[in-house]
Amino acid sequence: MGNREDLMAGAKRCLYEKGYGRTTARDIATASGVSLAAIGYHFGSKDALLNAALIEATGEWGARLAAVVARAGEASDDPEERFVAVWDGVKETIAEHRGLWAAQFEAMVQVERVPELRNALAEAQKGGRLGLAALFQGLPEVRDTEEEMSRGIFYQALLVGMAGQWLAAPELAPGGRDFLRGLELVGGSVLKGAAGADWHGPAADRPGPAG
């Protein structure tokens, strides 16, 4: 690898081990075996390098997520069981990449003080939502439509919520069946109210799965 690639690898290692806010330029230089001056030469600043490393590391996690979704799809033809398997798998990837998720939450807290970070995260957010929608729906390609964006917003909310709860208290973090039960109850309540008294959702006509 060249200096640029070494710096990126070192920055990602620091994100996992030290977090976003505590990582210094010297930490990255030490982890990558590259001089401090090379950071400015290749990336302009330590913050720009960290932002790029955070986005790239998230993309690598996305590849792991895709494997989880594919495995769940092969395990069952039942949509509910696939939903449960996917979200149980997502929970596993969060545990495996705890350092990355901690760094992401830390970075989000700092966006008010770091405009370039806000811009980087905002730019990645739309693509991330559409990517999640395509992934969870099993679509062969990303579709930039209003419907897919709405799906992506929903999936992203579940994902970030699960990650935040796992970081705060892993033993209390929800799993796939918790999400399925919540979807039945909330969806049943909201859609029943919209469609009238004749609507019958999953929660109305059968017991939900155990939490």
Coordinates of C-alpha atoms in Angstrom, one line a residue:
M1 CA 0.0 0.0 0.0
G2 CA 1.1 3.6 -0.5
N3 CA 1.0 6.4 2.1
R4 CA -2.5 7.4 1.3
E5 CA -3.8 3.9 1.8
D6 CA -1.7 3.4 4.9
L7 CA -3.2 6.6 6.4
M8 CA -6.7 5.5 5.6
A9 CA -6.1 2.1 7.2
G10 CA -4.5 3.7 10.3
A11 CA -7.3 6.2 10.6
K12 CA -9.9 3.4 10.5
R13 CA -8.0 1.5 13.2
C14 CA -8.0 4.6 15.4
L15 CA -11.7 5.1 14.9
Y16 CA -12.4 1.6 16.2
E17 CA -9.9 1.7 19.1
K18 CA -9.9 5.4 20.2
G19 CA -13.1 6.9 18.8
Y20 CA -13.7 10.0 16.7
G21 CA -13.0 12.7 19.2
R22 CA -10.0 11.3 20.9
T23 CA -8.0 10.4 17.8
T24 CA -5.1 12.8 17.1
A25 CA -3.1 13.3 14.0
R26 CA -0.1 11.7 15.8
D27 CA -2.3 8.6 16.7
I28 CA -3.0 8.2 13.0
A29 CA 0.6 8.7 12.0
T30 CA 1.7 6.1 14.5
A31 CA -0.9 3.6 13.5
S32 CA -0.2 3.9 9.8
G33 CA 3.6 4.2 10.1
V34 CA 3.5 7.4 8.0
S35 CA 4.7 10.9 8.8
L36 CA 2.4 13.6 10.2
A37 CA 3.2 15.8 7.2
A38 CA 1.7 13.1 4.9
I39 CA -1.7 13.6 6.4
G40 CA -1.9 17.2 5.2
Y41 CA -0.4 16.3 1.9
H42 CA -2.9 13.6 1.1
F43 CA -6.0 14.7 2.9
G44 CA -5.6 18.4 3.8
S45 CA -6.3 17.8 7.5
K46 CA -6.7 15.2 10.2
D47 CA -10.4 15.9 10.3
A48 CA -10.8 15.3 6.6
L49 CA -8.9 12.1 6.9
L50 CA -11.1 10.9 9.8
N51 CA -14.3 11.8 7.9
A52 CA -13.2 9.9 4.9
A53 CA -12.2 6.9 7.1
L54 CA -15.5 6.9 8.8
I55 CA -17.4 6.9 5.5
E56 CA -15.2 4.1 4.1
A57 CA -15.5 2.0 7.3
T58 CA -19.2 2.3 7.2
G59 CA -19.2 1.1 3.6
E60 CA -17.2 -1.9 4.7
W61 CA -19.7 -2.7 7.4
G62 CA -22.4 -2.4 4.7
A63 CA -20.8 -5.2 2.8
R64 CA -21.0 -7.3 6.0
L65 CA -24.7 -6.3 6.3
A66 CA -25.4 -7.4 2.7
A67 CA -24.1 -10.9 3.6
V68 CA -26.3 -11.0 6.6
V69 CA -29.4 -10.1 4.6
A70 CA -28.5 -12.7 1.9
R71 CA -28.1 -15.4 4.5
A72 CA -31.5 -14.6 6.0
G73 CA -33.1 -14.7 2.6
E74 CA -31.8 -18.2 2.0
A75 CA -32.8 -19.5 5.4
S76 CA -36.6 -19.1 5.0
D77 CA -39.3 -18.3 2.5
D78 CA -41.5 -16.8 5.3
P79 CA -41.4 -13.0 5.3
E80 CA -41.7 -12.7 9.0
E81 CA -39.0 -15.3 9.7
R82 CA -36.7 -13.5 7.2
F83 CA -37.4 -10.2 9.0
V84 CA -36.5 -11.6 12.3
A85 CA -33.4 -13.3 10.9
V86 CA -32.2 -10.1 9.2
W87 CA -32.5 -8.0 12.4
D88 CA -30.9 -10.6 14.6
G89 CA -28.0 -10.6 12.1
V90 CA -27.9 -6.8 12.1
K91 CA -27.6 -7.0 15.9
E92 CA -24.6 -9.4 15.5
T93 CA -22.8 -7.0 13.1
I94 CA -23.3 -4.1 15.6
A95 CA -21.6 -6.2 18.3
E96 CA -18.8 -7.1 15.9
H97 CA -18.3 -3.5 14.9
R98 CA -18.9 -1.8 18.2
G99 CA -16.0 0.6 17.8
L100 CA -17.3 1.8 14.4
W101 CA -20.8 2.5 15.8
A102 CA -19.5 4.2 18.9
A103 CA -17.4 6.5 16.6
Q104 CA -20.4 7.2 14.4
F105 CA -22.5 8.3 17.3
E106 CA -19.6 10.4 18.6
A107 CA -19.2 12.0 15.3
M108 CA -22.9 12.9 15.0
V109 CA -22.7 14.7 18.3
Q110 CA -19.9 16.9 16.9
V111 CA -21.6 18.0 13.6
E112 CA -22.7 21.3 15.0
R113 CA -19.0 22.3 15.6
V114 CA -17.5 20.6 12.5
P115 CA -19.2 21.9 9.3
E116 CA -17.2 19.6 7.0
L117 CA -18.3 16.6 9.1
R118 CA -22.0 17.7 8.8
N119 CA -21.5 18.0 5.0
A120 CA -19.9 14.6 4.7
L121 CA -22.6 12.8 6.8
A122 CA -25.4 14.6 5.0
E123 CA -24.0 13.7 1.6
A124 CA -23.8 10.0 2.7
Q125 CA -27.2 9.9 4.3
K126 CA -29.4 9.9 1.1
G127 CA -27.3 7.2 -0.5
G128 CA -27.3 5.2 2.7
R129 CA -31.1 5.3 3.0
L130 CA -31.6 4.2 -0.6
G131 CA -29.0 1.6 -0.2
L132 CA -30.7 0.2 2.9
A133 CA -34.0 0.1 1.1
A134 CA -32.6 -1.8 -1.8
L135 CA -30.7 -4.2 0.5
F136 CA -33.6 -5.0 2.8
Q137 CA -36.1 -5.3 -0.1
G138 CA -33.8 -7.6 -2.1
L139 CA -33.6 -5.2 -5.1
P140 CA -30.8 -5.8 -7.6
E141 CA -30.0 -2.1 -7.7
V142 CA -30.7 1.2 -5.9
R143 CA -33.8 3.0 -7.0
D144 CA -34.0 6.7 -6.3
T145 CA -37.8 7.0 -5.8
E146 CA -40.0 8.5 -3.1
E147 CA -41.2 5.1 -2.1
E148 CA -37.7 3.7 -1.7
M149 CA -36.6 6.7 0.2
S150 CA -39.5 6.3 2.6
R151 CA -38.5 2.6 3.1
G152 CA -34.9 3.7 3.7
I153 CA -35.9 6.2 6.3
F154 CA -37.8 3.5 8.2
Y155 CA -35.0 1.0 8.0
Q156 CA -32.4 3.6 9.0
A157 CA -34.4 4.5 12.0
L158 CA -34.6 0.9 13.1
L159 CA -30.9 0.4 12.5
V160 CA -29.7 3.5 14.4
G161 CA -32.1 2.8 17.2
M162 CA -30.9 -0.7 17.6
A163 CA -27.3 0.4 17.5
G164 CA -27.9 3.1 20.1
Q165 CA -29.7 0.8 22.4
W166 CA -27.0 -1.9 22.0
L167 CA -24.2 0.6 22.8
A168 CA -26.1 1.8 25.9
A169 CA -27.0 -1.6 27.3
P170 CA -26.3 -4.7 25.1
E171 CA -28.3 -7.0 27.4
L172 CA -31.4 -4.8 26.8
A173 CA -31.0 -4.2 23.1
P174 CA -34.0 -5.4 21.0
G175 CA -33.7 -8.3 18.6
G176 CA -35.6 -9.3 15.5
R177 CA -38.7 -10.6 17.3
D178 CA -38.9 -7.5 19.3
F179 CA -39.0 -5.5 16.1
L180 CA -41.5 -7.8 14.5
R181 CA -43.8 -7.6 17.5
G182 CA -43.5 -3.8 17.6
L183 CA -44.3 -3.6 13.9
E184 CA -47.4 -5.6 14.4
L185 CA -48.7 -3.6 17.3
V186 CA -47.8 -0.1 16.0
G187 CA -48.7 -0.9 12.4
G188 CA -52.0 -2.5 13.5
S189 CA -52.9 0.4 15.6
V190 CA -52.0 3.1 13.1
L191 CA -53.4 1.3 10.0
K192 CA -56.6 0.2 11.8
G193 CA -57.2 3.8 12.7
A194 CA -56.7 4.9 9.1
A195 CA -58.8 2.2 7.5
G196 CA -61.6 1.9 9.9
A197 CA -63.0 -0.7 12.3
D198 CA -63.1 -3.4 9.6
W199 CA -59.3 -3.5 9.2
H200 CA -57.7 -6.6 10.8
G201 CA -53.9 -6.6 11.1
P202 CA -51.6 -9.3 12.3
A203 CA -51.8 -8.2 16.0
A204 CA -55.6 -8.3 15.9
D205 CA -56.1 -11.9 14.7
R206 CA -53.2 -13.8 16.2
P207 CA -50.8 -13.7 19.1
G208 CA -47.5 -12.0 18.3
P209 CA -44.1 -13.7 18.7
A210 CA -42.5 -13.7 22.1
G211 CA -40.3 -10.8 22.8

